[in-house]
Tab-separated table of C-alpha atoms and ligand atoms in Angstrom:
chain	number	residue	atom	x	y	z
A	1	MET	CA	70.787	101.003	111.041
A	2	VAL	CA	74.330	102.369	111.446
A	3	THR	CA	76.726	101.381	108.680
A	4	ARG	CA	79.389	99.035	109.977
A	5	ILE	CA	82.849	98.521	108.534
A	6	GLY	CA	85.574	96.146	109.678
A	7	ILE	CA	89.336	96.221	109.623
A	8	LEU	CA	91.969	93.539	110.078
A	9	THR	CA	95.747	93.390	109.834
A	10	SER	CA	97.144	90.401	108.020
A	11	GLY	CA	100.528	88.768	107.393
A	12	GLY	CA	103.761	89.943	108.964
A	13	ASP	CA	103.366	93.021	111.157
A	14	CYS	CA	105.213	96.264	110.552
A	15	ALA	CA	105.352	99.779	111.919
A	16	GLY	CA	102.327	101.913	111.028
A	17	LEU	CA	99.492	99.400	111.367
A	18	ASN	CA	97.984	101.102	114.412
A	19	ALA	CA	98.169	104.405	112.574
A	20	VAL	CA	95.994	102.947	109.772
A	21	MET	CA	93.428	101.752	112.321
A	22	ARG	CA	93.334	105.180	113.886
A	23	ALA	CA	92.842	106.891	110.507
A	24	VAL	CA	90.078	104.471	109.530
A	25	THR	CA	88.336	104.889	112.888
A	26	TYR	CA	88.602	108.686	112.930
A	27	ARG	CA	87.371	109.050	109.350
A	28	ALA	CA	84.546	106.539	109.632
A	29	ILE	CA	83.172	107.832	112.938
A	30	GLN	CA	83.788	111.558	112.566
A	31	GLY	CA	83.229	111.772	108.817
A	32	TYR	CA	80.346	109.381	108.323
A	33	GLY	CA	78.968	108.362	111.731
A	34	TRP	CA	79.756	104.698	111.050
A	35	GLU	CA	80.645	101.877	113.403
A	36	VAL	CA	84.153	100.347	113.104
A	37	ILE	CA	85.083	96.878	114.293
A	38	GLY	CA	88.595	95.474	114.467
A	39	ILE	CA	88.914	91.735	113.792
A	40	LYS	CA	91.422	90.067	116.106
A	41	HIS	CA	94.360	88.107	114.745
A	42	SER	CA	93.473	88.466	111.102
A	43	THR	CA	91.698	85.410	109.673
A	44	GLU	CA	92.107	83.600	113.023
A	45	GLY	CA	89.488	85.955	114.475
A	46	LEU	CA	87.214	85.266	111.527
A	47	PHE	CA	87.419	81.499	112.018
A	48	LYS	CA	85.947	81.846	115.497
A	49	THR	CA	82.199	81.707	116.061
A	50	PRO	CA	81.209	84.270	117.152
A	51	VAL	CA	83.907	86.250	115.389
A	52	ASP	CA	86.543	87.683	117.699
A	53	PHE	CA	86.379	91.456	117.288
A	54	GLU	CA	86.592	94.729	119.142
A	55	THR	CA	84.447	97.799	118.507
A	56	PHE	CA	86.720	100.768	117.937
A	57	THR	CA	85.983	104.148	119.484
A	58	LEU	CA	87.702	107.500	118.999
A	59	GLU	CA	89.013	107.232	122.559
A	60	ARG	CA	90.740	103.924	121.753
A	61	PHE	CA	93.109	105.855	119.509
A	62	ASP	CA	93.585	109.014	121.533
A	63	GLY	CA	97.141	109.376	122.729
A	64	SER	CA	99.763	106.755	122.230
A	65	VAL	CA	98.343	103.855	120.223
A	66	PHE	CA	99.078	105.179	116.728
A	67	ARG	CA	102.684	105.850	117.742
A	68	ARG	CA	103.280	102.230	118.651
A	69	GLY	CA	104.713	99.468	116.517
A	70	GLY	CA	103.008	96.113	116.018
A	71	THR	CA	99.260	95.807	115.703
A	72	ILE	CA	96.819	96.082	118.586
A	73	LEU	CA	94.630	93.582	116.724
A	74	GLY	CA	97.303	90.945	116.321
A	75	SER	CA	98.155	89.273	113.031
A	76	THR	CA	99.115	85.956	111.512
A	77	ASN	CA	100.719	84.706	108.340
A	78	LYS	CA	99.456	81.173	108.844
A	79	GLY	CA	95.676	81.584	108.540
A	80	ASN	CA	95.128	80.774	104.870
A	81	PRO	CA	91.502	79.527	104.721
A	82	PHE	CA	92.163	77.653	101.477
A	83	ALA	CA	94.805	75.496	103.178
A	84	TYR	CA	94.367	75.928	106.905
A	85	GLN	CA	96.955	74.000	108.868
A	86	LEU	CA	95.476	72.001	111.749
A	87	PRO	CA	97.533	71.190	114.887
A	88	ASP	CA	98.029	67.587	113.697
A	89	GLY	CA	99.714	68.891	110.531
A	90	THR	CA	96.839	68.138	108.170
A	91	VAL	CA	95.407	70.841	105.933
A	92	LYS	CA	91.741	71.807	105.722
A	93	ASP	CA	89.710	74.069	103.425
A	94	LYS	CA	87.951	76.501	105.780
A	95	THR	CA	86.627	78.916	103.176
A	96	LYS	CA	82.952	78.131	103.841
A	97	ASP	CA	83.355	78.786	107.596
A	98	ILE	CA	85.144	82.060	107.078
A	99	ILE	CA	82.700	83.380	104.484
A	100	LYS	CA	79.763	82.502	106.751
A	101	ASN	CA	81.394	84.362	109.624
A	102	ILE	CA	82.298	87.406	107.549
A	103	LYS	CA	78.714	87.673	106.319
A	104	SER	CA	77.382	87.291	109.869
A	105	LEU	CA	79.063	90.609	110.741
A	106	LYS	CA	76.904	92.495	108.218
A	107	MET	CA	79.689	94.872	107.268
A	108	GLU	CA	79.423	97.342	104.409
A	109	SER	CA	83.035	96.467	103.689
A	110	LEU	CA	86.099	94.972	105.298
A	111	ILE	CA	89.413	96.820	105.154
A	112	VAL	CA	92.352	94.441	104.847
A	113	VAL	CA	95.735	95.867	105.748
A	114	GLY	CA	98.105	93.357	104.196
A	115	GLY	CA	100.572	92.369	101.526
A	116	ASP	CA	99.862	90.782	98.152
A	117	GLY	CA	99.305	87.312	99.626
A	118	SER	CA	96.585	88.470	102.042
A	119	MET	CA	94.895	90.535	99.343
A	120	ASP	CA	94.905	87.663	96.924
A	121	ILE	CA	93.240	85.391	99.484
A	122	MET	CA	90.661	88.041	100.399
A	123	ASN	CA	89.941	88.723	96.740
A	124	GLN	CA	89.170	85.060	96.078
A	125	LEU	CA	87.023	84.855	99.204
A	126	SER	CA	85.090	88.011	98.358
A	127	LYS	CA	84.211	86.594	94.951
A	128	MET	CA	83.108	83.288	96.429
A	129	GLY	CA	81.192	84.919	99.268
A	130	ASP	CA	79.955	88.075	97.535
A	131	PHE	CA	81.218	90.553	100.109
A	132	HIS	CA	83.239	93.751	99.698
A	133	PHE	CA	86.717	94.643	100.798
A	134	ILE	CA	89.318	97.356	100.373
A	135	GLY	CA	93.057	96.652	100.506
A	136	VAL	CA	95.618	98.835	102.249
A	137	PRO	CA	99.214	97.929	101.328
A	138	LYS	CA	101.683	97.244	104.098
A	139	THR	CA	104.968	95.438	103.912
A	140	ILE	CA	108.478	96.325	104.934
A	141	ASP	CA	109.547	94.604	101.700
A	142	ASN	CA	107.936	97.363	99.547
A	143	ASP	CA	107.399	94.855	96.763
A	144	LEU	CA	103.818	95.684	95.758
A	145	GLY	CA	104.025	97.026	92.230
A	146	VAL	CA	101.264	99.608	92.029
A	147	THR	CA	102.216	101.590	95.098
A	148	GLU	CA	105.464	103.482	95.322
A	149	LYS	CA	105.417	103.146	99.081
A	150	SER	CA	104.005	100.473	101.386
A	151	ILE	CA	103.387	101.075	105.067
A	152	GLY	CA	106.322	99.878	107.184
A	153	PHE	CA	109.050	100.225	104.564
A	154	SER	CA	110.292	103.636	105.611
A	155	THR	CA	110.613	102.641	109.266
A	156	ALA	CA	112.419	99.412	108.354
A	157	VAL	CA	114.872	101.367	106.195
A	158	GLY	CA	115.419	103.770	109.093
A	159	VAL	CA	116.210	100.892	111.443
A	160	ALA	CA	118.670	99.345	108.970
A	161	THR	CA	120.281	102.738	108.385
A	162	GLU	CA	120.670	103.265	112.103
A	163	ALA	CA	122.260	99.819	112.357
A	164	LEU	CA	124.864	100.911	109.789
A	165	ASP	CA	125.423	104.143	111.727
A	166	ARG	CA	126.129	102.010	114.780
A	167	LEU	CA	128.251	99.453	112.959
A	168	GLN	CA	130.539	102.014	111.303
A	169	PRO	CA	132.348	103.261	114.453
A	170	THR	CA	132.870	99.771	115.850
A	171	ALA	CA	134.047	98.556	112.428
A	172	ALA	CA	136.551	101.418	112.295
A	173	SER	CA	137.703	100.825	115.876
A	174	HIS	CA	138.480	97.156	115.228
A	175	ASP	CA	139.566	97.251	111.552
A	176	ARG	CA	136.723	94.957	110.561
A	177	VAL	CA	134.470	94.190	107.643
A	178	MET	CA	130.933	94.319	108.995
A	179	VAL	CA	128.201	92.412	107.186
A	180	LEU	CA	124.619	93.465	107.874
A	181	GLU	CA	121.880	91.043	106.763
A	182	VAL	CA	118.524	92.733	106.254
A	183	MET	CA	115.023	91.495	105.425
A	184	GLY	CA	113.032	92.129	102.269
A	185	ARG	CA	111.980	88.640	101.186
A	186	ASP	CA	112.703	88.333	97.433
A	187	ALA	CA	113.253	92.050	96.867
A	188	GLY	CA	116.321	94.104	97.692
A	189	HIS	CA	114.616	97.428	98.447
A	190	ILE	CA	115.544	97.588	102.147
A	191	ALA	CA	119.161	96.619	101.442
A	192	LEU	CA	119.604	99.082	98.582
A	193	THR	CA	117.906	102.037	100.253
A	194	SER	CA	119.462	101.618	103.696
A	195	GLY	CA	122.813	100.796	102.149
A	196	ILE	CA	122.869	104.115	100.316
A	197	ALA	CA	121.574	106.017	103.368
A	198	GLY	CA	123.968	104.275	105.742
A	199	GLY	CA	127.155	104.610	103.707
A	200	ALA	CA	127.651	100.953	102.771
A	201	ASP	CA	130.635	100.082	100.590
A	202	ILE	CA	129.029	96.954	99.211
A	203	ILE	CA	125.320	96.201	98.753
A	204	LEU	CA	124.142	92.812	97.599
A	205	ILE	CA	120.564	92.370	96.424
A	206	PRO	CA	118.865	89.311	94.916
A	207	GLU	CA	118.195	91.156	91.658
A	208	ILE	CA	121.911	91.546	90.854
A	209	PRO	CA	124.080	88.402	90.722
A	210	TYR	CA	127.431	88.877	92.394
A	211	LYS	CA	130.914	87.382	92.340
A	212	LEU	CA	132.921	87.044	95.543
A	213	GLU	CA	136.043	88.249	93.754
A	214	HIS	CA	134.382	91.598	92.964
A	215	ILE	CA	133.534	92.113	96.623
A	216	ALA	CA	137.042	91.104	97.660
A	217	ALA	CA	138.504	93.532	95.096
A	218	LYS	CA	136.379	96.329	96.507
A	219	ILE	CA	137.582	95.604	100.045
A	220	LYS	CA	141.174	95.543	98.807
A	221	GLU	CA	140.689	98.861	97.047
A	222	ILE	CA	139.287	100.400	100.232
A	223	ASN	CA	142.280	99.130	102.204
A	224	GLU	CA	144.689	100.472	99.612
A	225	ARG	CA	143.118	103.871	99.954
A	226	GLY	CA	144.044	103.694	103.620
A	227	ARG	CA	140.671	102.831	105.115
A	228	ASN	CA	140.700	99.999	107.603
A	229	PHE	CA	137.070	98.934	107.597
A	230	ALA	CA	134.183	98.224	105.246
A	231	LEU	CA	130.412	97.982	105.528
A	232	VAL	CA	128.500	95.339	103.583
A	233	VAL	CA	124.697	95.133	103.401
A	234	VAL	CA	123.196	91.916	102.124
A	235	ALA	CA	119.517	91.221	101.478
A	236	GLU	CA	118.282	87.971	102.990
A	237	ALA	CA	117.332	86.444	99.621
A	238	VAL	CA	120.777	86.798	98.093
A	239	LYS	CA	122.067	83.362	97.110
A	240	THR	CA	125.433	81.815	97.907
A	241	ALA	CA	128.191	82.034	95.313
A	242	GLU	CA	127.176	78.500	94.306
A	243	GLY	CA	123.644	79.737	93.587
A	244	GLU	CA	121.948	78.190	96.599
A	245	LYS	CA	119.314	79.903	98.724
A	246	ALA	CA	120.324	80.427	102.358
A	247	MET	CA	117.381	79.048	104.312
A	248	ILE	CA	116.437	78.114	107.855
A	249	ARG	CA	114.022	75.249	108.469
A	250	ASP	CA	111.898	75.362	111.612
A	251	GLN	CA	110.567	72.377	113.561
A	252	SER	CA	107.352	72.204	111.549
A	253	GLY	CA	109.364	71.988	108.341
A	254	ARG	CA	108.577	75.534	107.193
A	255	THR	CA	111.511	77.332	105.646
A	256	ARG	CA	112.437	80.993	105.713
A	257	TYR	CA	115.382	83.070	104.585
A	258	GLY	CA	118.389	83.220	106.863
A	259	GLY	CA	122.119	82.618	106.832
A	260	ILE	CA	123.502	84.561	103.881
A	261	GLY	CA	125.098	87.184	106.156
A	262	HIS	CA	127.166	84.632	108.079
A	263	TYR	CA	128.036	82.780	104.875
A	264	LEU	CA	129.329	85.983	103.333
A	265	ALA	CA	131.250	87.053	106.428
A	266	ASP	CA	133.048	83.679	106.457
A	267	LYS	CA	133.800	83.752	102.747
A	268	LEU	CA	135.125	87.314	102.831
A	269	SER	CA	137.313	86.531	105.792
A	270	GLU	CA	138.704	83.502	103.940
A	271	ILE	CA	139.355	85.367	100.682
A	272	THR	CA	140.564	88.743	101.956
A	273	GLY	CA	142.041	87.801	105.324
A	274	ALA	CA	139.970	90.565	106.899
A	275	GLU	CA	138.375	90.107	110.272
A	276	THR	CA	134.649	89.978	109.640
A	277	ARG	CA	131.519	90.048	111.775
A	278	CYS	CA	127.906	89.547	110.827
A	279	THR	CA	124.807	91.226	112.263
A	280	VAL	CA	121.412	89.799	111.352
A	281	LEU	CA	118.886	92.569	111.903
A	282	GLY	CA	115.793	90.379	111.675
A	283	HIS	CA	112.517	91.434	113.219
A	284	VAL	CA	114.004	94.579	114.735
A	285	GLN	CA	113.133	96.031	111.314
A	286	ARG	CA	109.456	95.287	111.822
A	287	GLY	CA	108.884	96.417	115.391
A	288	GLY	CA	109.297	99.791	117.001
A	289	GLN	CA	107.652	103.129	116.484
A	290	PRO	CA	106.552	104.049	112.972
A	291	ASP	CA	108.551	106.966	111.628
A	292	ALA	CA	106.860	110.141	110.384
A	293	ASN	CA	106.686	108.872	106.764
A	294	ASP	CA	104.879	105.696	107.754
A	295	ARG	CA	102.467	107.539	110.047
A	296	VAL	CA	101.570	109.978	107.279
A	297	LEU	CA	101.257	107.234	104.648
A	298	ALA	CA	99.126	105.099	106.972
A	299	SER	CA	96.891	108.074	107.706
A	300	ALA	CA	96.438	109.040	104.058
A	301	LEU	CA	95.744	105.469	102.916
A	302	GLY	CA	93.379	104.796	105.850
A	303	VAL	CA	91.288	107.911	105.206
A	304	HIS	CA	91.085	107.120	101.485
A	305	ALA	CA	90.026	103.534	102.164
A	306	VAL	CA	87.027	104.800	104.160
A	307	ASP	CA	86.179	107.411	101.527
A	308	LEU	CA	86.128	104.693	98.879
A	309	ILE	CA	83.576	102.738	100.877
A	310	ALA	CA	81.479	105.902	101.211
A	311	GLU	CA	81.594	106.250	97.410
A	312	GLY	CA	80.511	102.643	96.984
A	313	LYS	CA	83.793	101.655	95.325
A	314	PHE	CA	84.916	98.209	96.417
A	315	ASN	CA	87.526	95.549	95.783
A	316	ARG	CA	90.203	98.140	95.192
A	317	MET	CA	93.549	98.753	96.788
A	318	VAL	CA	94.588	102.209	97.896
A	319	ALA	CA	98.052	103.176	96.737
A	320	TRP	CA	100.590	105.982	96.683
A	321	GLN	CA	101.548	107.228	93.237
A	322	ASN	CA	103.089	110.507	92.070
A	323	ARG	CA	102.773	112.259	95.425
A	324	LYS	CA	99.146	111.342	95.973
A	325	VAL	CA	96.767	108.622	97.083
A	326	VAL	CA	94.995	106.717	94.323
A	327	ASP	CA	93.087	103.452	94.138
A	328	VAL	CA	93.407	100.576	91.688
A	329	PRO	CA	91.473	97.370	91.058
A	330	ILE	CA	92.651	94.690	93.444
A	331	GLU	CA	93.524	92.318	90.567
A	332	GLU	CA	95.926	94.896	89.179
A	333	ALA	CA	97.436	95.423	92.625
A	334	ILE	CA	98.207	91.782	93.274
A	335	ALA	CA	99.371	91.076	89.737
A	336	THR	CA	102.193	93.599	89.838
A	337	TYR	CA	105.221	92.563	91.845
A	338	GLN	CA	108.009	95.100	92.167
A	339	ASP	CA	111.483	93.988	92.995
A	340	VAL	CA	114.437	96.310	92.430
A	341	ASP	CA	114.682	97.569	88.864
A	342	VAL	CA	118.348	97.140	88.030
A	343	ASN	CA	118.236	100.308	85.923
A	344	SER	CA	116.503	102.381	88.591
A	345	THR	CA	117.657	105.684	89.983
A	346	LEU	CA	118.735	104.088	93.242
A	347	VAL	CA	120.842	101.443	91.506
A	348	ARG	CA	122.476	104.160	89.409
A	349	THR	CA	122.924	106.278	92.526
A	350	ALA	CA	124.662	103.420	94.314
A	351	ARG	CA	126.968	102.857	91.360
A	352	GLY	CA	127.557	106.600	91.091
A	353	LEU	CA	128.684	106.655	94.698
A	354	GLY	CA	131.174	103.900	93.969
A	355	ILE	CA	129.232	101.323	95.947
A	356	CYS	CA	130.006	97.787	94.791
A	357	LEU	CA	126.840	95.865	93.903
A	358	GLY	CA	128.722	92.625	93.457
A	359	ASP	CA	128.589	92.447	89.662
A	360	GLU	CA	131.746	94.508	89.293
A	361	SER	CA	134.121	95.905	91.846
A	362	THR	CA	133.196	99.423	90.620
A	363	ALA	CA	136.592	101.021	91.093
A	364	GLY	CA	138.063	98.607	88.569
A	365	SER	CA	135.350	99.318	86.070
A	366	VAL	CA	135.796	103.075	86.401
A	367	LEU	CA	139.532	102.715	85.834
A	368	GLN	CA	138.916	100.508	82.815
A	369	LYS	CA	136.576	103.064	81.331
A	370	VAL	CA	139.148	105.810	81.859
A	371	GLU	CA	141.842	103.673	80.187
A	372	GLN	CA	139.585	102.925	77.224
A	373	ARG	CA	139.053	106.625	76.468
B	401	LIG	O1	107.385	90.035	104.457
B	401	LIG	C1	107.883	90.649	105.596
B	401	LIG	C2	108.988	89.842	106.220
B	401	LIG	O2	109.460	90.537	107.346
B	401	LIG	C3	110.134	89.495	105.275
B	401	LIG	O3	110.988	90.577	105.042
B	401	LIG	C4	110.752	88.335	105.991
B	401	LIG	O4	111.415	87.472	105.098
B	401	LIG	C5	109.552	87.628	106.579
B	401	LIG	O5	108.510	88.583	106.647
B	401	LIG	C6	109.775	87.051	107.943
B	401	LIG	O6	108.638	86.363	108.312
B	401	LIG	P1	108.418	85.744	109.748
B	401	LIG	O7	107.903	86.856	110.631
B	401	LIG	O8	107.399	84.699	109.524
B	401	LIG	O9	109.726	85.235	110.245
């Protein structure tokens, strides 16, 4: 009987997911002569009986698919089998159903392309149901600790950087302070990286508490130097000056980050008198073509995931460390969260460039240090 493996994409989509599927399919079919099935809509496909899947062929991935954003399989971040939300709002444990359906597929292993939440759920299920899986890290937030890079991050940073490239000329033309709100959930990686790449004057991340007066001082300093505009990048999880989270509540009562950019634009206008505008980049950061970095990362991680199955190594996550692909036990992968290290190279780089991170106005602190000498 031909060995069968499965793949699904779980949680929020990002650029590079189709490139992982292509790598997995190419390696499994060409390298090992296996069959590959793609489960539709993450756990939603696994709840259906029979399971909703598609058999992948080499031809499916010839040409354009791996260049496209999104996921041809579909995804969801609502299909938690431990607390599955029914249409009437009640919650049901569907773990038995899902395990039965996974086992019915008779897969050697399932490859789960997801973030820490999806991997945690799959890890618990695999223990309960005695089946194998391999994790492939994807998230624009880049907050998985054991991998230096997650699929989707590079493209998201590119999109945010391009937004700053586009905001700078219009900011200069209209003498404005432009605030760009970017995603990243509880980590400031997208804000910090794109802010450096895109020439931001001020970058606010949740890991570094800020004071409005420091930001205002930085804007004043820029004006005094004769520049008429400023660029501010703020990560969505940054709190208000009063320490409150900026959240949006949808009709079902679920909350998500949103609003800090507009809050900041209003406050800065009030304090500095500058004309401000806010751009919320939102899901633009997730869609679109994967850049070259994400395509290469997705390819390397996808090939390694299949090779692990061939070696009989399971319940591991593939990761990128020190310029190469490695694999680590899944428990280790989900236990290590990585937000921005406030002493990291990028934080020091930002400070070195004179970028204000909100905890000091930077120029002031440099002057103070000079005076103290
Ligand atoms: O985790 C990825 C992410 O894009 C976060 O950066 C963001 O906060 C969240 O997902 C948005 O989720 P949704 O697609 O449910 O609005």
